[in-house]
Each structure stands twice: as structure tokens, then as C-alpha cells.
Amino acid sequence: MSEKKKIALIAGDGIGPEVTGEAVAALEALGDRFVFVRLTAGGAAIDATGCPLPPDTLAAAREAGAVLLGAVGGPRWDGLPGHSRPERALLELRSGLGVFANLRPACLMPQLVGSCPLREAVLKAGSPDGAARFDLLIVRELTGGLYFGEQGRRGDAAFDTESYSRREIERVLRAGYDAALRRRRKLCVVDKANVLETSRLWREVAGTVARAYPAVETSFMYVDNCAMQLIRAPAQFDVIVTSNLFGDILSDEASALTGSIGMLPSASLGACKDGRPVGLYEPIHGSAPDLAGTNRANPLGAILSAALMLRYSFGMETEAARLEAAVASALDAGLRTPDIASGVPAEKVVGTKEMGAAVRSFLPPPSPTASAGPPVA
Ligand code: NAD
């Protein structure tokens, strides 16, 4: 009997507890195989302790096999200075865990073509098989760049600085190339090398790393062009690797093309610990204060993040695929949260809880051999 997997759960603020609640229920429906250690961060932690990321939270997150996060932040804490805002918890958690590669898959599921704002002809442009769909992966550098550079005020001026080392660029590029090898073997480095020195270093390092991956076709694109190409022909992309700031923005754009930001999962990975990468898993959306407590948030991004956790942190490929198939089945059955409803009669608009329950209803019953040993926390 294998030991139960220990998951640090940071539900967070706004819709965070609602969407992670459904992700946890989905994981529990896979069998009695997980132990959840509930931790606080973000606005909830500021209210409880005065600190966005209490040291105990980081220590316990480091201890766990993986971290599942909802979202943090909200208007209640918007008046606080930068270093004590809820979002500070995200930056400290990411750097404290050392999760430098943020994998953000953006795939238009066939069931949601009607919720995509692009015309069919646009979706078909550049598509390898001519079908109206796209399946791309944005690999965002997560622990460097503008979000971690020196910042401050000088008189009436403010400044933020971007700095990248060769090492930081190389390791995230390698994560991108490794992912490309498992996909369609195309990798596009997105930067602003016509203006930024950091981007020119990215290109230099990419030129070297690319030589170690001859099977992958490498290209370069300026970020402004990429923002445009994503809405002109998203199917042309396979893997995009880019900096912290550019990845943050481009992935929100890509998410809107999948139907809703509520659909997108993410995996933030670092160096290996016990043979598996350290992993932080979260839907890419924020705390959506406008939806909090209304049972209208889409929980699928959080549930799909749990699937990525099973795959990358626990090596549970079968269970990950089951969770993803159950999400697809719920969509096949016509269930839609309001954000992905396109208004056709075959759809049934449901709330957060009902969507979570539908996903669970499509999971096969847990196999008796799957049960694990005693809880570890
Ligand atoms: P947001 O992602 O919370 O919301 C943007 C829009 O998307 C809103 O209209 C919202 O209703 C919608 N949306 C988001 N998630 C959804 C879901 N699961 N289902 C349906 N619709 C969804 O971004 P924002 O409004 O810019 O930020 C709100 C707060 O979240 C801010 O405090 C911000 O700093 C924080 N934030 C946190 C994270 C994080 O924790 N990782 C990421 C982004 C923003």
C-alpha cells in the first residue's frame, strides 16, 4: 500500500475557496489517496496574521508533495502598500518554492468552439490538420524578471527594473524544449529584442540551448506581434517560452480564446525533489471578487490544475487522464457555467457546485487497490 499524497491546500480569497473546493472534491472522488494540509495566504492571511505569506505557510508548503492554490487578492486589500498586499504571497510562494517554469496550456476544447470569440476561418488558419482548434502551451518564466526586480519611487517618478541571468533563462528554456519534445516540436521564444537588452540575452541563450534540441524547430517573435498573431492564427503556435511579464499577459489573452479564463489550469515547476519536480498548481485566473459567493465561478481551471498536479508531482497519469476525461464528459453533456455558455439550447447553464458534481459523476469509481496507507499529516 502506498503512502497517501500530501497536498498543501491554499484556498485563498474571493472565488479561490469555491473553485478549490470542487478540485478537492474531485481528487477525493478518485479514492482515499490524498491528505490535505490547509494553509492560509493572501488576504485571508493578512486578516488572520497581518502577513500575506506567514512563514508557517511557506514551511508547510515546502514540506508537502505539491501545493494547490486558488487565488488571492481583492478590493478589500487594494489600499495596502505593495509589499504587504495579498499578491505578495504569490511572489514569495513561487520564489520560496523555487518554481521557475510556469506551464499554461491553452487548448480550445471542441465542445467550446462556440464560446471562442474567433471566427472558424481564423481558428483554421495555421492549424496542422485544418481543423478549427488550437492547442498551445505558454511557458512563463516565474521567479525572475520585472516582478522580482528592483522597484521604487524617486520624487515624482517610479521605477521597476527587469534583470535576467543566463541561468534563469536557460532553465526555463529547457523546460519549454522538454515540453516541446512531448508535443508538436515547435518552440517560439517571445521577447522584445528590438528594444530590451534582457530580450537580447534571451535570444543569445536560446541560440545555445536550441542546439541541444535539434528535433525542435525554434523561432523568435516580438511580443507585440505575438499578441496579434494569437488572435489572427492561434493554431500556428505549439510552445511559447517567454518572460514573467509577457507570459502573464499573453496567457490571459490565450485564455479568452479558449472560451473563458476560468478554463485554464497551470503548473509551476521547479527543480526535482525525490525524483519529481516541486510543483505549485493553480488556475490562471484571479480571485474574481465580482463572482465571489455567487456560485457562478467556473471550477474547471482548478480541477484541471489538480489533474496537472497528479501528472507532474505524483506521476499518476491514469488518474490525471480520468479527471481530464470527466471534464470533457461534463462539457459533452452540455453543462456550462455562465462564462462558457454560448446560448444554444443544447446547453444547460449550471453553477460552480453543480459543475463540480457533474465532473465527479463522470469519474469511474475508485479501484479497491488504489487505497493508500495512513495519513501523513
Ligand atoms: P480575475 O482573473 O480575478 O478576473 C478577471 C475576469 O475574469 C472577471 O470578470 C472575472 O469575473 C472573470 N473570471 C475570473 N475567474 C473566473 C472563473 N473561474 N469563472 C468565471 N469567470 C472568471 O482578475 P482581476 O479582476 O484582474 O483580479 C481580481 C483580483 O485577483 C485582484 O486582487 C488581483 O490582484 C488578483 N489576482 C490574483 C491572481 C492569483 O492569485 N494567481 C491572479 C490574477 C489576479
GROMACS .gro file of C-alpha atoms and ligand atoms in nm:
model
  421
    1MET     CA    1   0.000   0.000   0.000
    2SER     CA    2   0.147   0.334  -0.098
    3GLU     CA    3   0.153   0.632   0.136
    4LYS     CA    4  -0.111   0.899   0.089
    5LYS     CA    5  -0.001   1.200  -0.114
    6LYS     CA    6   0.029   1.514   0.093
    7ILE     CA    7  -0.118   1.825  -0.070
    8ALA     CA    8  -0.079   2.175   0.073
    9LEU     CA    9  -0.408   2.349   0.001
   10ILE     CA   10  -0.417   2.728  -0.012
   11ALA     CA   11  -0.775   2.818  -0.100
   12GLY     CA   12  -0.709   3.193  -0.084
   13ASP     CA   13  -0.959   3.473  -0.137
   14GLY     CA   14  -1.268   3.553  -0.345
   15ILE     CA   15  -1.365   3.253  -0.558
   16GLY     CA   16  -1.048   3.065  -0.450
   17PRO     CA   17  -1.223   2.856  -0.182
   18GLU     CA   18  -1.518   2.779  -0.415
   19VAL     CA   19  -1.309   2.653  -0.708
   20THR     CA   20  -1.050   2.468  -0.499
   21GLY     CA   21  -1.340   2.311  -0.304
   22GLU     CA   22  -1.452   2.144  -0.627
   23ALA     CA   23  -1.094   2.043  -0.715
   24VAL     CA   24  -1.052   1.881  -0.372
   25ALA     CA   25  -1.386   1.700  -0.406
   26ALA     CA   26  -1.277   1.569  -0.748
   27LEU     CA   27  -0.947   1.443  -0.604
   28GLU     CA   28  -1.132   1.276  -0.317
   29ALA     CA   29  -1.362   1.107  -0.566
   30LEU     CA   30  -1.053   0.934  -0.710
   31GLY     CA   31  -1.014   0.743  -0.384
   32ASP     CA   32  -0.881   0.789  -0.034
   33ARG     CA   33  -0.534   0.868  -0.157
   34PHE     CA   34  -0.466   1.224  -0.051
   35VAL     CA   35  -0.416   1.420   0.268
   36PHE     CA   36  -0.486   1.792   0.254
   37VAL     CA   37  -0.297   2.035   0.474
   38ARG     CA   38  -0.499   2.358   0.477
   39LEU     CA   39  -0.283   2.673   0.479
   40THR     CA   40  -0.356   3.044   0.461
   41ALA     CA   41  -0.201   3.305   0.233
   42GLY     CA   42  -0.309   3.629   0.069
   43GLY     CA   43  -0.591   3.843   0.204
   44ALA     CA   44  -0.712   3.571   0.441
   45ALA     CA   45  -0.364   3.553   0.595
   46ILE     CA   46  -0.338   3.932   0.623
   47ASP     CA   47  -0.665   3.934   0.816
   48ALA     CA   48  -0.551   3.649   1.041
   49THR     CA   49  -0.183   3.735   1.094
   50GLY     CA   50  -0.108   4.070   0.929
   51CYS     CA   51   0.128   3.895   0.686
   52PRO     CA   52   0.043   3.789   0.324
   53LEU     CA   53   0.256   3.473   0.345
   54PRO     CA   54   0.308   3.362   0.705
   55PRO     CA   55   0.641   3.174   0.748
   56ASP     CA   56   0.448   2.864   0.864
   57THR     CA   57   0.261   2.855   0.534
   58LEU     CA   58   0.580   2.857   0.327
   59ALA     CA   59   0.743   2.596   0.551
   60ALA     CA   60   0.441   2.363   0.529
   61ALA     CA   61   0.410   2.418   0.152
   62ARG     CA   62   0.777   2.318   0.110
   63GLU     CA   63   0.712   2.003   0.312
   64ALA     CA   64   0.415   1.885   0.104
   65GLY     CA   65   0.430   1.675  -0.213
   66ALA     CA   66   0.258   1.954  -0.405
   67VAL     CA   67   0.070   2.280  -0.349
   68LEU     CA   68  -0.279   2.351  -0.481
   69LEU     CA   69  -0.375   2.718  -0.480
   70GLY     CA   70  -0.699   2.903  -0.557
   71ALA     CA   71  -0.632   3.274  -0.597
   72VAL     CA   72  -0.551   3.567  -0.373
   73GLY     CA   73  -0.641   3.934  -0.359
   74GLY     CA   74  -0.944   4.155  -0.363
   75PRO     CA   75  -1.060   4.516  -0.329
   76ARG     CA   76  -1.054   4.492   0.048
   77TRP     CA   77  -0.675   4.489   0.048
   78ASP     CA   78  -0.615   4.716  -0.254
   79GLY     CA   79  -0.519   5.014  -0.036
   80LEU     CA   80  -0.222   4.833   0.121
   81PRO     CA   81   0.135   4.912   0.010
   82GLY     CA   82   0.293   4.674  -0.244
   83HIS     CA   83   0.500   4.464  -0.002
   84SER     CA   84   0.201   4.387   0.223
   85ARG     CA   85  -0.065   4.322  -0.042
   86PRO     CA   86  -0.213   3.971  -0.085
   87GLU     CA   87  -0.042   3.930  -0.426
   88ARG     CA   88   0.294   3.949  -0.245
   89ALA     CA   89   0.213   3.599  -0.114
   90LEU     CA   90   0.214   3.464  -0.469
   91LEU     CA   91   0.555   3.605  -0.549
   92GLU     CA   92   0.704   3.485  -0.221
   93LEU     CA   93   0.547   3.142  -0.256
   94ARG     CA   94   0.675   3.100  -0.611
   95SER     CA   95   1.027   3.211  -0.525
   96GLY     CA   96   1.023   3.031  -0.188
   97LEU     CA   97   0.932   2.705  -0.362
   98GLY     CA   98   1.172   2.777  -0.649
   99VAL     CA   99   0.908   2.710  -0.914
  100PHE     CA  100   1.064   2.891  -1.209
  101ALA     CA  101   0.871   2.739  -1.501
  102ASN     CA  102   0.501   2.814  -1.524
  103LEU     CA  103   0.328   2.586  -1.774
  104ARG     CA  104  -0.001   2.728  -1.901
  105PRO     CA  105  -0.171   2.503  -2.155
  106ALA     CA  106  -0.434   2.685  -2.361
  107CYS     CA  107  -0.637   2.441  -2.565
  108LEU     CA  108  -0.969   2.511  -2.734
  109MET     CA  109  -1.181   2.209  -2.649
  110PRO     CA  110  -1.409   2.105  -2.938
  111GLN     CA  111  -1.716   2.148  -2.712
  112LEU     CA  112  -1.630   2.516  -2.662
  113VAL     CA  113  -1.571   2.629  -3.020
  114GLY     CA  114  -1.898   2.823  -2.991
  115SER     CA  115  -1.765   3.013  -2.687
  116CYS     CA  116  -1.444   3.117  -2.863
  117PRO     CA  117  -1.461   3.479  -2.980
  118LEU     CA  118  -1.273   3.396  -3.303
  119ARG     CA  119  -1.439   3.304  -3.634
  120GLU     CA  120  -1.396   2.949  -3.762
  121ALA     CA  121  -1.179   3.065  -4.055
  122VAL     CA  122  -0.939   3.231  -3.809
  123LEU     CA  123  -0.921   2.915  -3.599
  124LYS     CA  124  -0.841   2.707  -3.908
  125ALA     CA  125  -0.555   2.936  -4.017
  126GLY     CA  126  -0.223   2.766  -3.948
  127SER     CA  127  -0.395   2.460  -3.799
  128PRO     CA  128  -0.181   2.150  -3.873
  129ASP     CA  129  -0.485   1.942  -3.976
  130GLY     CA  130  -0.708   2.227  -4.096
  131ALA     CA  131  -0.948   2.180  -3.803
  132ALA     CA  132  -1.095   2.481  -3.619
  133ARG     CA  133  -0.895   2.444  -3.299
  134PHE     CA  134  -0.569   2.524  -3.128
  135ASP     CA  135  -0.360   2.363  -2.859
  136LEU     CA  136  -0.071   2.569  -2.732
  137LEU     CA  137   0.144   2.582  -2.423
  138ILE     CA  138   0.278   2.904  -2.277
  139VAL     CA  139   0.585   2.850  -2.061
  140ARG     CA  140   0.623   3.162  -1.850
  141GLU     CA  141   0.940   3.236  -1.650
  142LEU     CA  142   0.807   3.275  -1.297
  143THR     CA  143   1.071   3.376  -1.045
  144GLY     CA  144   1.266   3.650  -1.222
  145GLY     CA  145   1.227   3.948  -1.448
  146LEU     CA  146   1.020   4.258  -1.386
  147TYR     CA  147   0.816   4.114  -1.099
  148PHE     CA  148   1.129   4.046  -0.895
  149GLY     CA  149   1.349   4.340  -0.998
  150GLU     CA  150   1.432   4.648  -0.801
  151GLN     CA  151   1.141   4.889  -0.777
  152GLY     CA  152   1.068   5.211  -0.601
  153ARG     CA  153   0.994   5.581  -0.609
  154ARG     CA  154   1.223   5.878  -0.664
  155GLY     CA  155   1.043   6.202  -0.605
  156ASP     CA  156   0.761   6.218  -0.857
  157ALA     CA  157   0.892   5.918  -1.052
  158ALA     CA  158   0.855   5.542  -1.005
  159PHE     CA  159   1.065   5.260  -1.147
  160ASP     CA  160   1.054   4.882  -1.196
  161THR     CA  161   1.356   4.701  -1.335
  162GLU     CA  162   1.396   4.381  -1.533
  163SER     CA  163   1.701   4.165  -1.492
  164TYR     CA  164   1.764   3.809  -1.613
  165SER     CA  165   2.069   3.588  -1.570
  166ARG     CA  166   2.180   3.325  -1.823
  167ARG     CA  167   2.096   3.055  -1.569
  168GLU     CA  168   1.741   3.181  -1.520
  169ILE     CA  169   1.680   3.195  -1.894
  170GLU     CA  170   1.844   2.863  -1.970
  171ARG     CA  171   1.648   2.657  -1.717
  172VAL     CA  172   1.308   2.787  -1.829
  173LEU     CA  173   1.402   2.738  -2.194
  174ARG     CA  174   1.497   2.379  -2.118
  175ALA     CA  175   1.158   2.327  -1.953
  176GLY     CA  176   1.000   2.461  -2.274
  177TYR     CA  177   1.211   2.241  -2.504
  178ASP     CA  178   1.140   1.932  -2.292
  179ALA     CA  179   0.769   2.007  -2.322
  180ALA     CA  180   0.801   2.067  -2.698
  181LEU     CA  181   0.960   1.722  -2.739
  182ARG     CA  182   0.639   1.571  -2.595
  183ARG     CA  183   0.422   1.786  -2.824
  184ARG     CA  184   0.447   1.907  -3.186
  185ARG     CA  185   0.816   2.001  -3.155
  186LYS     CA  186   0.784   2.370  -3.230
  187LEU     CA  187   0.907   2.635  -2.987
  188CYS     CA  188   0.873   3.011  -3.021
  189VAL     CA  189   1.072   3.243  -2.796
  190VAL     CA  190   0.867   3.558  -2.742
  191ASP     CA  191   1.052   3.876  -2.646
  192LYS     CA  192   1.112   4.240  -2.729
  193ALA     CA  193   1.469   4.201  -2.856
  194ASN     CA  194   1.439   4.509  -3.079
  195VAL     CA  195   1.426   4.723  -2.762
  196LEU     CA  196   1.520   4.533  -2.446
  197GLU     CA  197   1.869   4.412  -2.351
  198THR     CA  198   1.722   4.130  -2.140
  199SER     CA  199   1.541   4.007  -2.452
  200ARG     CA  200   1.867   4.009  -2.648
  201LEU     CA  201   2.020   3.788  -2.379
  202TRP     CA  202   1.716   3.558  -2.406
  203ARG     CA  203   1.787   3.520  -2.781
  204GLU     CA  204   2.155   3.453  -2.721
  205VAL     CA  205   2.084   3.183  -2.463
  206ALA     CA  206   1.807   3.033  -2.679
  207GLY     CA  207   2.057   3.002  -2.968
  208THR     CA  208   2.278   2.785  -2.745
  209VAL     CA  209   2.002   2.578  -2.581
  210ALA     CA  210   1.838   2.513  -2.921
  211ARG     CA  211   2.149   2.323  -3.034
  212ALA     CA  212   2.079   2.060  -2.766
  213TYR     CA  213   1.729   2.007  -2.911
  214PRO     CA  214   1.780   1.957  -3.288
  215ALA     CA  215   1.441   1.785  -3.318
  216VAL     CA  216   1.261   2.103  -3.213
  217GLU     CA  217   1.203   2.385  -3.461
  218THR     CA  218   1.293   2.715  -3.290
  219SER     CA  219   1.154   3.056  -3.388
  220PHE     CA  220   1.156   3.406  -3.238
  221MET     CA  221   0.877   3.660  -3.225
  222TYR     CA  222   0.835   4.007  -3.076
  223VAL     CA  223   0.572   4.019  -2.804
  224ASP     CA  224   0.359   4.282  -2.978
  225ASN     CA  225   0.342   4.065  -3.288
  226CYS     CA  226   0.268   3.758  -3.075
  227ALA     CA  227  -0.027   3.937  -2.910
  228MET     CA  228  -0.160   3.998  -3.261
  229GLN     CA  229  -0.079   3.651  -3.401
  230LEU     CA  230  -0.265   3.488  -3.112
  231ILE     CA  231  -0.590   3.639  -3.236
  232ARG     CA  232  -0.504   3.608  -3.608
  233ALA     CA  233  -0.398   3.243  -3.613
  234PRO     CA  234  -0.352   3.081  -3.270
  235ALA     CA  235  -0.308   2.735  -3.425
  236GLN     CA  236   0.035   2.833  -3.558
  237PHE     CA  237   0.179   2.801  -3.204
  238ASP     CA  238   0.288   2.491  -3.019
  239VAL     CA  239   0.512   2.600  -2.727
  240ILE     CA  240   0.576   2.967  -2.645
  241VAL     CA  241   0.853   3.043  -2.394
  242THR     CA  242   0.866   3.392  -2.254
  243SER     CA  243   0.945   3.618  -1.960
  244ASN     CA  244   0.741   3.664  -1.645
  245LEU     CA  245   0.561   3.982  -1.757
  246PHE     CA  246   0.497   3.880  -2.118
  247GLY     CA  247   0.379   3.533  -2.013
  248ASP     CA  248   0.137   3.680  -1.761
  249ILE     CA  249  -0.028   3.898  -2.024
  250LEU     CA  250  -0.021   3.659  -2.321
  251SER     CA  251  -0.170   3.373  -2.121
  252ASP     CA  252  -0.471   3.583  -2.019
  253GLU     CA  253  -0.518   3.666  -2.388
  254ALA     CA  254  -0.487   3.299  -2.486
  255SER     CA  255  -0.730   3.201  -2.211
  256ALA     CA  256  -1.004   3.423  -2.353
  257LEU     CA  257  -0.969   3.229  -2.681
  258THR     CA  258  -1.042   2.901  -2.503
  259GLY     CA  259  -1.384   3.033  -2.401
  260SER     CA  260  -1.301   3.171  -2.057
  261ILE     CA  261  -1.016   3.242  -1.819
  262GLY     CA  262  -1.199   3.002  -1.586
  263MET     CA  263  -1.095   2.708  -1.807
  264LEU     CA  264  -0.718   2.740  -1.781
  265PRO     CA  265  -0.502   2.539  -1.541
  266SER     CA  266  -0.136   2.595  -1.468
  267ALA     CA  267   0.158   2.404  -1.327
  268SER     CA  268   0.457   2.587  -1.181
  269LEU     CA  269   0.755   2.356  -1.162
  270GLY     CA  270   1.098   2.377  -1.005
  271ALA     CA  271   1.397   2.152  -0.959
  272CYS     CA  272   1.337   1.789  -0.870
  273LYS     CA  273   1.286   1.671  -0.513
  274ASP     CA  274   1.269   1.293  -0.457
  275GLY     CA  275   1.271   1.239  -0.834
  276ARG     CA  276   0.970   1.465  -0.904
  277PRO     CA  277   0.960   1.839  -0.970
  278VAL     CA  278   0.845   2.066  -0.688
  279GLY     CA  279   0.504   2.182  -0.803
  280LEU     CA  280   0.254   2.459  -0.740
  281TYR     CA  281  -0.078   2.422  -0.922
  282GLU     CA  282  -0.338   2.692  -0.971
  283PRO     CA  283  -0.596   2.807  -1.222
  284ILE     CA  284  -0.460   3.112  -1.404
  285HIS     CA  285  -0.748   3.338  -1.303
  286GLY     CA  286  -0.755   3.573  -1.006
  287SER     CA  287  -0.995   3.588  -0.714
  288ALA     CA  288  -1.278   3.735  -0.928
  289PRO     CA  289  -1.435   3.943  -0.649
  290ASP     CA  290  -1.734   4.012  -0.877
  291LEU     CA  291  -1.823   3.641  -0.863
  292ALA     CA  292  -1.725   3.550  -0.507
  293GLY     CA  293  -2.003   3.379  -0.316
  294THR     CA  294  -2.241   3.368  -0.614
  295ASN     CA  295  -2.185   3.003  -0.723
  296ARG     CA  296  -2.112   3.136  -1.073
  297ALA     CA  297  -1.736   3.076  -1.094
  298ASN     CA  298  -1.609   2.814  -1.336
  299PRO     CA  299  -1.425   2.546  -1.133
  300LEU     CA  300  -1.281   2.363  -1.437
  301GLY     CA  301  -0.948   2.552  -1.441
  302ALA     CA  302  -0.896   2.449  -1.077
  303ILE     CA  303  -0.999   2.088  -1.144
  304LEU     CA  304  -0.769   2.071  -1.447
  305SER     CA  305  -0.489   2.216  -1.230
  306ALA     CA  306  -0.543   1.922  -0.993
  307ALA     CA  307  -0.504   1.691  -1.295
  308LEU     CA  308  -0.170   1.855  -1.378
  309MET     CA  309  -0.066   1.802  -1.015
  310LEU     CA  310  -0.144   1.430  -1.040
  311ARG     CA  311   0.061   1.407  -1.360
  312TYR     CA  312   0.369   1.611  -1.273
  313SER     CA  313   0.406   1.588  -0.896
  314PHE     CA  314   0.268   1.240  -0.827
  315GLY     CA  315   0.323   1.052  -1.155
  316MET     CA  316  -0.045   0.948  -1.152
  317GLU     CA  317  -0.102   0.968  -1.527
  318THR     CA  318  -0.406   0.738  -1.530
  319GLU     CA  319  -0.586   0.945  -1.266
  320ALA     CA  320  -0.488   1.273  -1.435
  321ALA     CA  321  -0.632   1.149  -1.764
  322ARG     CA  322  -0.950   1.034  -1.584
  323LEU     CA  323  -1.002   1.378  -1.438
  324GLU     CA  324  -0.948   1.543  -1.777
  325ALA     CA  325  -1.185   1.297  -1.944
  326ALA     CA  326  -1.451   1.366  -1.678
  327VAL     CA  327  -1.424   1.741  -1.750
  328ALA     CA  328  -1.466   1.670  -2.122
  329SER     CA  329  -1.768   1.447  -2.047
  330ALA     CA  330  -1.937   1.720  -1.840
  331LEU     CA  331  -1.893   1.956  -2.135
  332ASP     CA  332  -2.011   1.687  -2.380
  333ALA     CA  333  -2.325   1.657  -2.167
  334GLY     CA  334  -2.391   2.025  -2.240
  335LEU     CA  335  -2.316   2.159  -1.892
  336ARG     CA  336  -2.181   2.513  -1.887
  337THR     CA  337  -2.101   2.765  -1.617
  338PRO     CA  338  -2.220   3.113  -1.725
  339ASP     CA  339  -1.876   3.222  -1.854
  340ILE     CA  340  -1.863   2.943  -2.115
  341ALA     CA  341  -2.231   2.938  -2.212
  342SER     CA  342  -2.285   3.035  -2.575
  343GLY     CA  343  -2.664   3.045  -2.554
  344VAL     CA  344  -2.751   2.743  -2.769
  345PRO     CA  345  -3.049   2.534  -2.649
  346ALA     CA  346  -2.842   2.214  -2.606
  347GLU     CA  347  -2.653   2.379  -2.320
  348LYS     CA  348  -2.755   2.368  -1.955
  349VAL     CA  349  -2.619   2.658  -1.752
  350VAL     CA  350  -2.514   2.544  -1.405
  351GLY     CA  351  -2.330   2.684  -1.103
  352THR     CA  352  -1.986   2.610  -0.958
  353LYS     CA  353  -2.112   2.331  -0.732
  354GLU     CA  354  -2.326   2.164  -0.999
  355MET     CA  355  -2.037   2.166  -1.248
  356GLY     CA  356  -1.808   2.010  -0.985
  357ALA     CA  357  -2.069   1.743  -0.908
  358ALA     CA  358  -2.112   1.671  -1.280
  359VAL     CA  359  -1.737   1.618  -1.323
  360ARG     CA  360  -1.736   1.376  -1.028
  361SER     CA  361  -2.033   1.188  -1.172
  362PHE     CA  362  -1.822   1.106  -1.479
  363LEU     CA  363  -1.531   0.965  -1.279
  364PRO     CA  364  -1.512   0.587  -1.257
  365PRO     CA  365  -1.548   0.451  -0.902
  366PRO     CA  366  -1.209   0.429  -0.727
  367SER     CA  367  -1.048   0.089  -0.759
  368PRO     CA  368  -1.017  -0.101  -0.427
  369THR     CA  369  -0.641  -0.149  -0.484
  370ALA     CA  370  -0.593   0.226  -0.506
  371SER     CA  371  -0.628   0.292  -0.135
  372ALA     CA  372  -0.318   0.408   0.043
  373GLY     CA  373  -0.160   0.389   0.386
  374PRO     CA  374  -0.220   0.602   0.694
  375PRO     CA  375  -0.243   0.981   0.663
  376VAL     CA  376   0.091   1.157   0.689
  377ALA     CA  377  -0.050   1.487   0.823
  378NAD     P1  378  -0.964   3.789  -1.233
  378NAD     O1  379  -0.898   3.680  -1.306
  378NAD     O2  380  -0.997   3.766  -1.091
  378NAD     O3  381  -1.099   3.832  -1.310
  378NAD     C1  382  -1.097   3.879  -1.443
  378NAD     C2  383  -1.235   3.849  -1.506
  378NAD     O4  384  -1.247   3.710  -1.528
  378NAD     C3  385  -1.352   3.890  -1.417
  378NAD     O5  386  -1.456   3.935  -1.499
  378NAD     C4  387  -1.394   3.759  -1.351
  378NAD     O6  388  -1.530   3.752  -1.318
  378NAD     C5  389  -1.359   3.657  -1.460
  378NAD     N1  390  -1.321   3.528  -1.402
  378NAD     C6  391  -1.208   3.500  -1.334
  378NAD     N2  392  -1.209   3.374  -1.292
  378NAD     C7  393  -1.324   3.319  -1.335
  378NAD     C8  394  -1.382   3.188  -1.322
  378NAD     N3  395  -1.320   3.087  -1.256
  378NAD     N4  396  -1.503   3.168  -1.379
  378NAD     C9  397  -1.564   3.266  -1.445
  378NAD     N5  398  -1.515   3.390  -1.462
  378NAD    C10  399  -1.395   3.417  -1.407
  378NAD     O7  400  -0.868   3.917  -1.248
  378NAD     P2  401  -0.879   4.064  -1.186
  378NAD     O8  402  -1.022   4.106  -1.181
  378NAD     O9  403  -0.781   4.142  -1.261
  378NAD    O10  404  -0.824   4.048  -1.037
  378NAD    C11  405  -0.905   4.028  -0.922
  378NAD    C12  406  -0.813   4.004  -0.803
  378NAD    O11  407  -0.739   3.883  -0.821
  378NAD    C13  408  -0.708   4.113  -0.785
  378NAD    O12  409  -0.691   4.136  -0.648
  378NAD    C14  410  -0.582   4.055  -0.844
  378NAD    O13  411  -0.463   4.108  -0.793
  378NAD    C15  412  -0.600   3.910  -0.807
  378NAD     N6  413  -0.528   3.815  -0.896
  378NAD    C16  414  -0.479   3.704  -0.834
  378NAD    C17  415  -0.418   3.606  -0.911
  378NAD    C18  416  -0.370   3.483  -0.840
  378NAD    O14  417  -0.399   3.462  -0.724
  378NAD     N7  418  -0.296   3.395  -0.908
  378NAD    C19  419  -0.408   3.621  -1.049
  378NAD    C20  420  -0.463   3.734  -1.108
  378NAD    C21  421  -0.524   3.832  -1.030
   0.00000   0.00000   0.00000
